[in-house]
Tab-separated table of C-alpha atoms in Angstrom:
chain	number	residue	atom	x	y	z
L	1	MET	CA	31.776	135.791	-135.322
L	2	LEU	CA	30.747	132.889	-133.100
L	3	PRO	CA	27.407	131.283	-134.037
L	4	LEU	CA	24.473	132.220	-131.801
L	5	TYR	CA	21.145	130.385	-131.712
L	6	ARG	CA	17.697	131.545	-130.615
L	7	LEU	CA	15.917	128.672	-128.908
L	8	ALA	CA	12.129	128.784	-128.706
L	9	LEU	CA	11.024	126.872	-125.612
L	10	ALA	CA	7.352	126.149	-124.993
L	11	GLY	CA	5.121	124.688	-122.336
L	12	PRO	CA	1.410	123.953	-121.883
L	13	GLN	CA	-1.254	126.593	-122.505
L	14	GLY	CA	0.886	128.411	-125.041
L	15	HIS	CA	3.623	129.434	-122.569
L	16	ARG	CA	6.762	130.301	-124.551
L	17	ARG	CA	10.205	131.723	-123.768
L	18	ILE	CA	13.285	132.511	-125.848
L	19	ALA	CA	16.784	131.452	-124.805
L	20	LEU	CA	20.075	132.364	-126.466
L	21	TRP	CA	22.642	129.607	-126.920
L	22	SER	CA	26.301	129.932	-127.867
L	23	PRO	CA	27.684	126.392	-128.316
L	24	GLN	CA	31.223	127.663	-128.829
L	25	GLU	CA	31.139	129.408	-125.446
L	26	SER	CA	28.825	126.945	-123.639
L	27	ARG	CA	26.737	129.958	-122.689
L	28	LEU	CA	22.966	129.650	-122.280
L	29	CYS	CA	20.830	132.580	-121.145
L	30	TRP	CA	17.344	133.970	-121.443
L	31	GLU	CA	16.631	136.634	-124.037
L	32	ASP	CA	17.268	139.395	-121.477
L	33	GLY	CA	20.770	138.018	-120.764
L	34	THR	CA	19.947	136.265	-117.475
L	35	PRO	CA	21.740	132.906	-117.220
L	36	LEU	CA	19.469	129.896	-116.815
L	37	ASP	CA	19.167	128.699	-113.238
L	38	LEU	CA	21.097	125.451	-112.737
L	39	SER	CA	19.960	124.783	-109.173
L	40	GLY	CA	17.066	122.615	-110.341
L	41	VAL	CA	19.553	120.087	-111.752
L	42	GLY	CA	21.773	120.229	-108.670
L	43	SER	CA	24.406	122.503	-110.121
L	44	SER	CA	25.651	126.084	-109.988
L	45	TYR	CA	27.939	128.265	-112.029
L	46	ALA	CA	31.630	127.942	-111.196
L	47	ALA	CA	34.279	130.634	-111.182
L	48	SER	CA	35.767	131.303	-114.597
L	49	GLN	CA	38.945	129.456	-115.466
L	50	VAL	CA	41.462	129.198	-118.253
L	51	TRP	CA	40.921	126.203	-120.523
L	52	ALA	CA	43.680	124.554	-122.529
L	53	PRO	CA	42.636	124.221	-126.171
L	54	ALA	CA	42.331	120.754	-127.675
L	55	TYR	CA	44.858	119.980	-130.384
L	56	PRO	CA	43.296	120.463	-133.859
L	57	VAL	CA	44.447	117.155	-135.292
L	58	SER	CA	44.113	116.655	-139.053
L	59	PRO	CA	46.082	114.969	-141.840
L	60	ALA	CA	47.936	118.268	-142.233
L	61	THR	CA	48.535	118.635	-138.472
L	62	PRO	CA	48.955	115.074	-137.148
L	63	ALA	CA	49.070	114.331	-133.440
L	64	GLY	CA	51.511	112.111	-131.594
L	65	LYS	CA	51.208	109.624	-128.739
L	66	ARG	CA	53.091	109.466	-125.465
L	67	ARG	CA	54.610	106.608	-123.479
L	68	ALA	CA	52.541	107.379	-120.377
L	69	VAL	CA	49.403	105.773	-121.786
L	70	ARG	CA	46.272	106.255	-119.662
L	71	VAL	CA	43.942	104.122	-121.803
L	72	LEU	CA	45.447	101.199	-123.714
L	73	LYS	CA	43.186	99.556	-126.287
L	74	ILE	CA	44.569	96.208	-127.454
L	75	GLN	CA	43.207	94.957	-130.772
L	76	LEU	CA	43.301	91.148	-130.642
L	77	GLY	CA	42.013	90.804	-134.200
L	78	LEU	CA	38.938	91.693	-136.220
L	79	LYS	CA	37.439	88.234	-136.806
L	80	CYS	CA	33.972	87.576	-135.401
L	81	ASN	CA	31.598	84.624	-135.300
L	82	TYR	CA	28.720	86.945	-136.280
L	83	SER	CA	28.251	89.034	-139.426
L	84	CYS	CA	26.390	92.183	-138.414
L	85	GLN	CA	24.853	94.313	-141.149
L	86	TYR	CA	26.367	97.520	-139.797
L	87	CYS	CA	29.590	96.388	-138.147
L	88	SER	CA	32.130	99.176	-137.775
L	89	GLN	CA	34.893	96.671	-138.574
L	90	ALA	CA	33.429	94.640	-141.458
L	91	HIS	CA	35.091	96.789	-144.129
L	92	GLN	CA	38.549	96.139	-142.643
L	93	PRO	CA	40.939	93.229	-143.475
L	94	HIS	CA	40.718	90.491	-140.838
L	95	ASP	CA	43.467	88.008	-141.516
L	96	SER	CA	46.796	89.336	-140.258
L	97	GLN	CA	46.012	89.631	-136.549
L	98	GLY	CA	45.264	87.536	-133.500
L	99	ASP	CA	48.110	85.014	-133.609
L	100	PRO	CA	48.666	83.579	-130.092
L	101	ALA	CA	52.375	83.484	-130.890
L	102	ASP	CA	52.417	87.298	-130.863
L	103	VAL	CA	51.542	87.476	-127.165
L	104	GLU	CA	54.975	86.576	-125.816
L	105	ASN	CA	56.765	89.144	-127.968
L	106	PHE	CA	54.180	91.837	-127.178
L	107	LEU	CA	54.633	91.312	-123.450
L	108	ALA	CA	58.413	91.186	-123.713
L	109	LYS	CA	58.591	94.520	-125.559
L	110	LEU	CA	55.988	96.279	-123.390
L	111	PRO	CA	58.472	97.800	-120.884
L	112	ASP	CA	60.443	99.348	-123.752
L	113	TRP	CA	57.642	101.666	-124.841
L	114	LEU	CA	55.017	101.829	-122.065
L	115	GLU	CA	55.727	104.121	-119.128
L	116	GLY	CA	53.925	103.458	-115.857
L	117	GLU	CA	50.628	101.652	-115.317
L	118	PRO	CA	47.648	102.465	-117.544
L	119	GLN	CA	44.469	103.516	-115.783
L	120	ARG	CA	42.481	101.275	-118.103
L	121	ILE	CA	43.237	98.400	-120.477
L	122	GLU	CA	40.618	97.303	-123.006
L	123	PHE	CA	40.640	94.069	-124.993
L	124	TRP	CA	38.963	94.338	-128.385
L	125	GLY	CA	37.884	92.121	-131.250
L	126	GLY	CA	36.113	91.448	-133.624
L	127	GLU	CA	34.673	89.121	-131.072
L	128	PRO	CA	37.421	88.939	-128.418
L	129	PHE	CA	36.378	85.479	-127.218
L	130	ALA	CA	37.000	84.176	-130.737
L	131	TYR	CA	40.649	84.797	-129.761
L	132	TRP	CA	40.463	82.926	-126.464
L	133	LYS	CA	43.893	81.303	-126.883
L	134	THR	CA	45.339	84.778	-127.303
L	135	LEU	CA	43.168	86.683	-124.838
L	136	LYS	CA	43.638	84.363	-121.859
L	137	PRO	CA	47.440	84.425	-121.516
L	138	LEU	CA	47.622	88.091	-122.492
L	139	ALA	CA	45.112	89.319	-119.914
L	140	GLU	CA	46.541	87.108	-117.167
L	141	ALA	CA	50.058	88.443	-117.742
L	142	LEU	CA	48.838	92.047	-117.868
L	143	ARG	CA	46.832	91.617	-114.665
L	144	THR	CA	49.961	90.389	-112.882
L	145	ARG	CA	51.943	93.306	-114.254
L	146	PHE	CA	49.259	95.969	-113.739
L	147	PRO	CA	47.206	95.030	-110.666
L	148	GLN	CA	45.552	98.470	-110.399
L	149	SER	CA	44.459	98.915	-114.020
L	150	SER	CA	40.759	98.554	-114.771
L	151	PHE	CA	40.078	95.890	-117.414
L	152	GLY	CA	37.283	96.184	-119.965
L	153	ILE	CA	35.960	94.034	-122.781
L	154	VAL	CA	33.025	94.183	-125.210
L	155	SER	CA	31.496	90.949	-126.522
L	156	ASN	CA	28.424	89.711	-128.353
L	157	GLY	CA	28.066	87.189	-125.500
L	158	SER	CA	27.623	84.154	-127.720
L	159	LEU	CA	30.863	82.395	-126.709
L	160	LEU	CA	30.602	82.826	-122.953
L	161	ASP	CA	30.400	79.873	-120.587
L	162	GLU	CA	30.807	79.366	-116.864
L	163	ASP	CA	34.589	78.934	-117.037
L	164	LYS	CA	35.060	82.170	-118.994
L	165	ILE	CA	32.733	84.035	-116.623
L	166	ASP	CA	34.752	82.735	-113.632
L	167	TRP	CA	37.903	83.915	-115.398
L	168	LEU	CA	36.471	87.375	-116.100
L	169	ASP	CA	35.412	87.666	-112.472
L	170	ARG	CA	38.782	86.556	-111.145
L	171	LEU	CA	40.677	89.089	-113.269
L	172	GLY	CA	38.353	91.943	-112.338
L	173	PHE	CA	36.903	92.638	-115.775
L	174	GLY	CA	34.027	94.894	-116.583
L	175	ILE	CA	32.109	93.677	-119.625
L	176	GLY	CA	29.710	95.163	-122.125
L	177	ILE	CA	27.403	92.848	-124.055
L	178	SER	CA	26.464	94.228	-127.459
L	179	HIS	CA	22.735	93.685	-127.868
L	180	ASP	CA	20.047	95.593	-129.743
L	181	GLY	CA	16.984	93.972	-128.213
L	182	PRO	CA	14.220	93.237	-130.763
L	183	ALA	CA	16.410	94.728	-133.517
L	184	MET	CA	19.075	92.021	-133.145
L	185	LYS	CA	17.926	90.606	-136.505
L	186	TYR	CA	19.702	93.560	-138.139
L	187	ARG	CA	22.869	92.761	-136.231
L	188	GLY	CA	23.133	88.987	-136.234
L	189	PRO	CA	21.813	85.974	-134.286
L	190	ASP	CA	20.332	86.709	-130.878
L	191	PRO	CA	22.215	84.713	-128.218
L	192	LEU	CA	19.203	85.131	-125.931
L	193	GLU	CA	17.208	82.898	-128.288
L	194	ASP	CA	19.610	80.002	-127.621
L	195	GLU	CA	19.004	78.094	-124.395
L	196	HIS	CA	22.678	77.561	-123.518
L	197	LYS	CA	23.837	81.056	-124.482
L	198	ARG	CA	20.930	82.579	-122.578
L	199	ALA	CA	21.887	80.573	-119.474
L	200	ALA	CA	25.465	81.871	-119.697
L	201	LEU	CA	24.276	85.455	-120.047
L	202	ARG	CA	21.936	85.013	-117.090
L	203	LEU	CA	24.874	83.733	-115.032
L	204	LEU	CA	26.940	86.727	-116.121
L	205	PHE	CA	24.073	89.053	-115.201
L	206	ASP	CA	23.598	87.457	-111.763
L	207	ARG	CA	27.311	87.706	-110.971
L	208	PHE	CA	28.324	91.024	-112.539
L	209	ALA	CA	25.268	93.291	-112.522
L	210	PRO	CA	25.065	93.616	-108.705
L	211	GLN	CA	28.710	94.718	-108.731
L	212	GLY	CA	28.134	97.319	-111.446
L	213	ARG	CA	30.552	95.506	-113.726
L	214	MET	CA	28.409	94.825	-116.779
L	215	SER	CA	26.008	96.478	-119.176
L	216	PHE	CA	24.053	95.644	-122.283
L	217	ASN	CA	25.192	98.030	-125.024
L	218	ALA	CA	22.687	98.989	-127.713
L	219	VAL	CA	23.216	100.776	-131.016
L	220	LEU	CA	20.348	102.919	-132.245
L	221	HIS	CA	19.494	103.318	-135.936
L	222	ARG	CA	16.598	103.683	-138.345
L	223	ARG	CA	15.159	100.296	-137.362
L	224	ASN	CA	16.020	100.532	-133.661
L	225	MET	CA	14.887	103.807	-132.117
L	226	SER	CA	13.765	102.746	-128.640
L	227	LEU	CA	16.046	102.032	-125.704
L	228	THR	CA	12.949	101.094	-123.714
L	229	ALA	CA	12.144	98.346	-126.226
L	230	VAL	CA	15.730	97.060	-126.024
L	231	ARG	CA	15.651	96.886	-122.226
L	232	ARG	CA	12.216	95.241	-122.200
L	233	HIS	CA	13.349	92.569	-124.692
L	234	ILE	CA	16.486	91.683	-122.736
L	235	ALA	CA	14.660	91.586	-119.400
L	236	ALA	CA	11.953	89.295	-120.779
L	237	LYS	CA	14.486	86.888	-122.260
L	238	LEU	CA	16.536	86.746	-119.053
L	239	GLY	CA	13.453	86.542	-116.848
L	240	VAL	CA	14.432	89.491	-114.653
L	241	PRO	CA	12.741	92.831	-113.828
L	242	GLU	CA	13.102	95.420	-116.555
L	243	HIS	CA	14.537	98.044	-114.199
L	244	SER	CA	17.366	95.689	-113.194
L	245	ILE	CA	18.934	95.606	-116.664
L	246	PRO	CA	22.105	97.758	-116.712
L	247	MET	CA	22.211	99.492	-120.084
L	248	ALA	CA	24.486	101.727	-122.077
L	249	THR	CA	24.241	102.883	-125.643
L	250	GLU	CA	26.874	103.367	-128.284
L	251	GLU	CA	24.488	106.134	-129.331
L	252	VAL	CA	23.362	106.280	-132.922
L	253	MET	CA	24.979	104.043	-135.520
L	254	LEU	CA	27.662	105.683	-137.642
L	255	PRO	CA	28.028	104.280	-141.166
L	256	TYR	CA	31.326	102.733	-142.221
L	257	ASP	CA	30.046	100.997	-145.357
L	258	ASP	CA	26.893	100.396	-147.401
L	259	GLY	CA	25.337	98.294	-144.632
L	260	GLY	CA	25.599	101.230	-142.276
L	261	LEU	CA	24.191	103.614	-144.861
L	262	ARG	CA	21.103	101.432	-145.297
L	263	LEU	CA	20.240	101.691	-141.598
L	264	SER	CA	21.092	105.377	-141.304
L	265	LEU	CA	18.645	108.255	-140.907
L	266	ARG	CA	18.463	108.969	-144.625
L	267	SER	CA	15.560	111.409	-144.664
L	268	GLU	CA	14.046	114.140	-142.522
L	269	ARG	CA	11.183	111.766	-141.783
L	270	ASP	CA	13.652	109.198	-140.387
L	271	GLY	CA	15.438	111.879	-138.404
L	272	ARG	CA	12.295	113.296	-136.876
L	273	ALA	CA	10.980	109.882	-135.879
L	274	PHE	CA	14.313	109.160	-134.215
L	275	LEU	CA	14.364	112.576	-132.522
L	276	GLU	CA	10.870	112.134	-131.076
L	277	SER	CA	11.614	108.638	-129.783
L	278	VAL	CA	14.892	109.507	-128.044
L	279	PHE	CA	13.542	112.804	-126.661
L	280	TRP	CA	10.298	111.499	-125.161
L	281	GLU	CA	11.941	108.424	-123.628
L	282	ALA	CA	14.412	110.761	-121.907
L	283	VAL	CA	11.859	113.284	-120.626
L	284	ARG	CA	9.572	110.516	-119.389
L	285	GLY	CA	12.580	109.211	-117.454
L	286	GLU	CA	12.582	105.862	-119.244
L	287	SER	CA	16.105	106.195	-120.648
L	288	MET	CA	17.657	108.265	-117.851
L	289	ALA	CA	18.861	105.027	-116.258
L	290	VAL	CA	20.891	104.334	-119.419
L	291	ASN	CA	24.415	105.367	-118.462
L	292	THR	CA	25.349	107.101	-121.684
L	293	ILE	CA	22.113	109.112	-121.912
L	294	ARG	CA	22.265	110.226	-118.289
L	295	GLU	CA	25.986	111.044	-118.441
L	296	LYS	CA	25.599	113.046	-121.650
L	297	ILE	CA	22.860	115.174	-120.115
L	298	THR	CA	24.656	115.693	-116.802
L	299	GLY	CA	27.856	116.375	-118.751
L	300	PHE	CA	26.039	119.133	-120.620
L	301	PHE	CA	24.951	120.690	-117.319
L	302	ARG	CA	28.565	120.509	-116.134
L	303	GLN	CA	29.776	122.266	-119.302
L	304	LEU	CA	27.292	125.069	-118.665
L	305	ALA	CA	28.328	125.371	-115.022
L	306	GLU	CA	32.041	125.445	-115.831
L	307	GLY	CA	31.697	127.525	-118.985
L	308	LYS	CA	33.890	125.047	-120.811
L	309	PRO	CA	34.306	126.406	-124.337
L	310	ALA	CA	34.169	124.257	-127.430
L	311	VAL	CA	37.804	125.007	-128.193
L	312	ALA	CA	38.719	122.823	-125.189
L	313	LEU	CA	36.741	119.823	-126.475
L	314	GLY	CA	38.511	116.827	-127.954
L	315	GLN	CA	36.801	114.217	-130.096
L	316	LYS	CA	33.905	112.134	-128.803
L	317	CYS	CA	35.898	108.868	-128.818
L	318	GLY	CA	38.966	110.432	-127.221
L	319	MET	CA	41.400	108.864	-129.675
L	320	ASP	CA	42.888	112.269	-130.497
L	321	ASP	CA	44.214	112.285	-126.916
L	322	PRO	CA	47.965	111.464	-126.864
L	323	GLY	CA	47.352	109.417	-123.703
L	324	ARG	CA	44.983	107.011	-125.481
L	325	LEU	CA	46.570	104.376	-127.669
L	326	ALA	CA	45.119	101.586	-129.820
L	327	VAL	CA	47.637	98.912	-130.703
L	328	ASP	CA	47.616	95.393	-132.133
L	329	LEU	CA	49.718	92.521	-130.840
L	330	LYS	CA	52.418	93.167	-133.427
L	331	GLY	CA	52.907	96.606	-131.935
L	332	ASN	CA	51.242	98.553	-134.733
L	333	ALA	CA	49.619	101.770	-133.543
L	334	LEU	CA	46.143	102.286	-135.006
L	335	THR	CA	43.757	105.175	-135.546
L	336	CYS	CA	41.358	103.313	-133.248
L	337	GLN	CA	40.637	99.762	-132.114
L	338	ASN	CA	38.218	99.163	-135.001
L	339	MET	CA	40.834	99.588	-137.710
L	340	SER	CA	43.402	97.238	-139.247
L	341	ALA	CA	47.131	97.805	-139.572
L	342	ASP	CA	46.825	96.524	-143.146
L	343	THR	CA	45.250	99.841	-144.150
L	344	LYS	CA	46.154	103.519	-143.926
L	345	HIS	CA	45.033	103.352	-140.293
L	346	ARG	CA	48.432	102.052	-139.234
L	347	ILE	CA	49.856	105.282	-137.819
L	348	GLY	CA	53.192	103.980	-136.557
L	349	HIS	CA	54.746	101.371	-134.295
L	350	VAL	CA	55.282	101.328	-130.537
L	351	GLU	CA	59.010	100.582	-130.966
L	352	ALA	CA	59.257	104.106	-132.379
L	353	ILE	CA	56.465	105.624	-130.314
L	354	GLN	CA	57.958	109.076	-130.681
L	355	ASP	CA	57.335	108.818	-134.434
L	356	ILE	CA	53.649	107.817	-134.265
L	357	ARG	CA	51.564	110.304	-136.209
L	358	LEU	CA	47.770	110.349	-136.097
L	359	ASP	CA	47.361	111.648	-139.637
L	360	THR	CA	44.079	109.863	-140.373
L	361	ALA	CA	41.854	111.943	-138.088
L	362	TYR	CA	39.933	115.224	-138.197
L	363	HIS	CA	39.289	117.249	-135.067
L	364	TRP	CA	35.847	118.834	-135.118
L	365	SER	CA	37.402	122.291	-135.528
L	366	VAL	CA	38.600	121.423	-139.036
L	367	ARG	CA	35.104	120.304	-140.142
L	368	GLU	CA	32.876	123.106	-141.380
L	369	GLU	CA	29.679	121.337	-140.264
L	370	CYS	CA	30.933	121.118	-136.672
L	371	ARG	CA	31.911	124.772	-136.386
L	372	SER	CA	28.315	125.759	-137.212
L	373	CYS	CA	26.384	123.221	-135.177
L	374	PRO	CA	24.123	123.919	-132.193
L	375	VAL	CA	24.795	120.512	-130.627
L	376	LEU	CA	28.588	120.516	-130.966
L	377	PRO	CA	29.251	120.314	-127.187
L	378	LEU	CA	27.239	117.077	-127.011
L	379	CYS	CA	28.320	115.507	-130.306
L	380	GLN	CA	32.035	116.394	-130.193
L	381	GLY	CA	32.594	115.682	-133.847
L	382	ALA	CA	31.091	112.195	-134.364
L	383	CYS	CA	33.678	109.820	-135.891
L	384	LEU	CA	37.120	111.340	-136.210
L	385	PHE	CA	38.232	109.561	-139.397
L	386	LEU	CA	35.198	109.207	-141.694
L	387	GLU	CA	35.300	111.159	-144.945
L	388	ASN	CA	33.154	112.146	-147.924
L	389	ASP	CA	29.632	110.641	-148.133
L	390	LEU	CA	30.166	108.434	-145.071
L	391	TRP	CA	31.135	111.484	-143.034
L	392	THR	CA	28.122	113.477	-144.266
L	393	GLN	CA	25.761	110.685	-143.221
L	394	ALA	CA	27.551	110.188	-139.890
L	395	CYS	CA	27.170	113.912	-139.259
L	396	ASP	CA	23.423	113.719	-139.975
L	397	ASN	CA	22.936	110.644	-137.781
L	398	SER	CA	24.836	112.220	-134.889
L	399	TYR	CA	22.992	115.506	-135.288
L	400	TRP	CA	19.539	113.940	-134.885
L	401	HIS	CA	20.671	111.926	-131.867
L	402	ASN	CA	22.397	114.791	-130.095
L	403	LEU	CA	19.595	117.209	-130.917
L	404	ALA	CA	17.230	114.841	-129.091
L	405	VAL	CA	19.552	114.706	-126.063
L	406	PHE	CA	20.056	118.490	-126.171
L	407	ALA	CA	16.291	119.019	-126.173
L	408	ALA	CA	15.921	116.545	-123.287
L	409	ALA	CA	18.613	118.367	-121.289
L	410	LEU	CA	16.804	121.670	-121.850
L	411	TYR	CA	13.563	120.094	-120.691
L	412	TRP	CA	15.101	118.844	-117.439
L	413	LEU	CA	16.653	122.278	-116.944
L	414	THR	CA	13.564	124.411	-117.684
L	415	ARG	CA	10.585	122.016	-117.871
L	416	LEU	CA	9.977	123.577	-121.285
L	417	VAL	CA	10.201	121.868	-124.671
L	418	LEU	CA	12.526	122.994	-127.454
L	419	VAL	CA	10.229	123.661	-130.396
L	420	GLU	CA	12.471	125.715	-132.697
L	421	ILE	CA	16.109	126.641	-133.345
L	422	ASP	CA	16.969	129.776	-135.294
L	423	GLY	CA	20.595	130.205	-136.285
L	424	PRO	CA	23.367	129.314	-138.724
L	425	PRO	CA	22.783	125.962	-140.511
L	426	ARG	CA	25.360	123.206	-140.218
L	427	ARG	CA	26.026	123.274	-143.958
L	428	ASP	CA	24.769	124.888	-147.122
L	429	GLY	CA	21.286	123.880	-148.198
L	430	LEU	CA	19.908	123.330	-144.702
L	431	PRO	CA	17.288	125.718	-143.236
L	432	GLN	CA	18.293	128.424	-140.770
L	433	VAL	CA	15.106	127.993	-138.748
L	434	MET	CA	14.361	124.419	-137.737
L	435	THR	CA	11.375	122.949	-135.933
L	436	VAL	CA	12.520	120.513	-133.250
L	437	ILE	CA	9.657	119.075	-131.157
L	438	ASP	CA	6.114	119.421	-132.477
L	439	PRO	CA	4.278	121.939	-130.238
L	440	LEU	CA	1.090	119.855	-130.542
L	441	SER	CA	2.721	117.103	-128.503
L	442	LEU	CA	3.497	119.286	-125.484
L	443	GLU	CA	0.740	117.836	-123.310
L	444	THR	CA	2.963	114.747	-122.977
L	445	ALA	CA	5.442	116.855	-121.028
L	446	ALA	CA	2.895	118.523	-118.772
């Protein structure tokens, strides 16, 4: 039997309604069976359609990759000039990658395994500009070869200068700057505190922001719960209006080691504080300009309108998709761009692309917690390769974050606040009935 949840929604003066929510079917209706009206969010229900199921990848049922790669993620190497407390790559070996001598061979072999032009090519570190002697000739050659591909890069921004910004502009890059605002002390040095680095980031902002080609990317965690605070910090340091800062979020931090565990939502008190912060910033409109918050909420409305069932959902990161490939410059295929080929996360080699097997990943459908989760359509399984205690904590972190976004989406849809969920718990030992938003705080939403 598919899990069904009773959602208690409340408004001012004690107004309360019950909705029924089936996350597996993406079906949301009032208690009498009437579907919720989507017109208030600019949508309407579409005709039913047949959805292809996502492949249930697992170590027992590995997935392959295809030559017609749509998204190519090139791992330059995992070295970085910063040492963040919760880096998703810190637990991986760093020494065998990033040799500039590998570029020529990588480019020479590319036509043997890559079919057509990728829609998007991403260049990843570590800190990618720590590999400047590798990055520059590689990206220039790929731009010549693939003039229509979109180029993307994520950087901490500390190694940028005018020449590199000119180069990024000339090659048509989009760039994300990893920055956690006032919580940068948990990540590493703040480049905005350095006069020269701040000037370079201001130049980048002035050139790229008006074109929609940059964002500041924040990670939320136990010590960094406010996207508004992040945006305010960055704007003040750059000396620009707060509303002009283009922001995205990598959502809530997922733990890959002890550093990540320390900044995770380790208790219900942590989780509820996080939930309240993310929810109220969204319903007040403060975080709706953050791309990833807005897109997650509008994506939820689209799932409702289309009736897209959970069985058709791949993983959040998309790396279970055979058309997405992470590869290092030696041609090793990787679970994702954050992993090293010197570990079990080497899943094959592009010279035998037909033999690549993603046997290090778990589709949400093979995780018990995901199959009984009210926010599955928003979360889409958190990290696809974490296991054991790290997975359990990642699941909890993602649950609190996506519950906040789910509640915000329901508010924008109904102008009512989700105060309680009654239904199957994600795992044994958790309550069946869960309070979400404190009813005493409803006047904030009035």
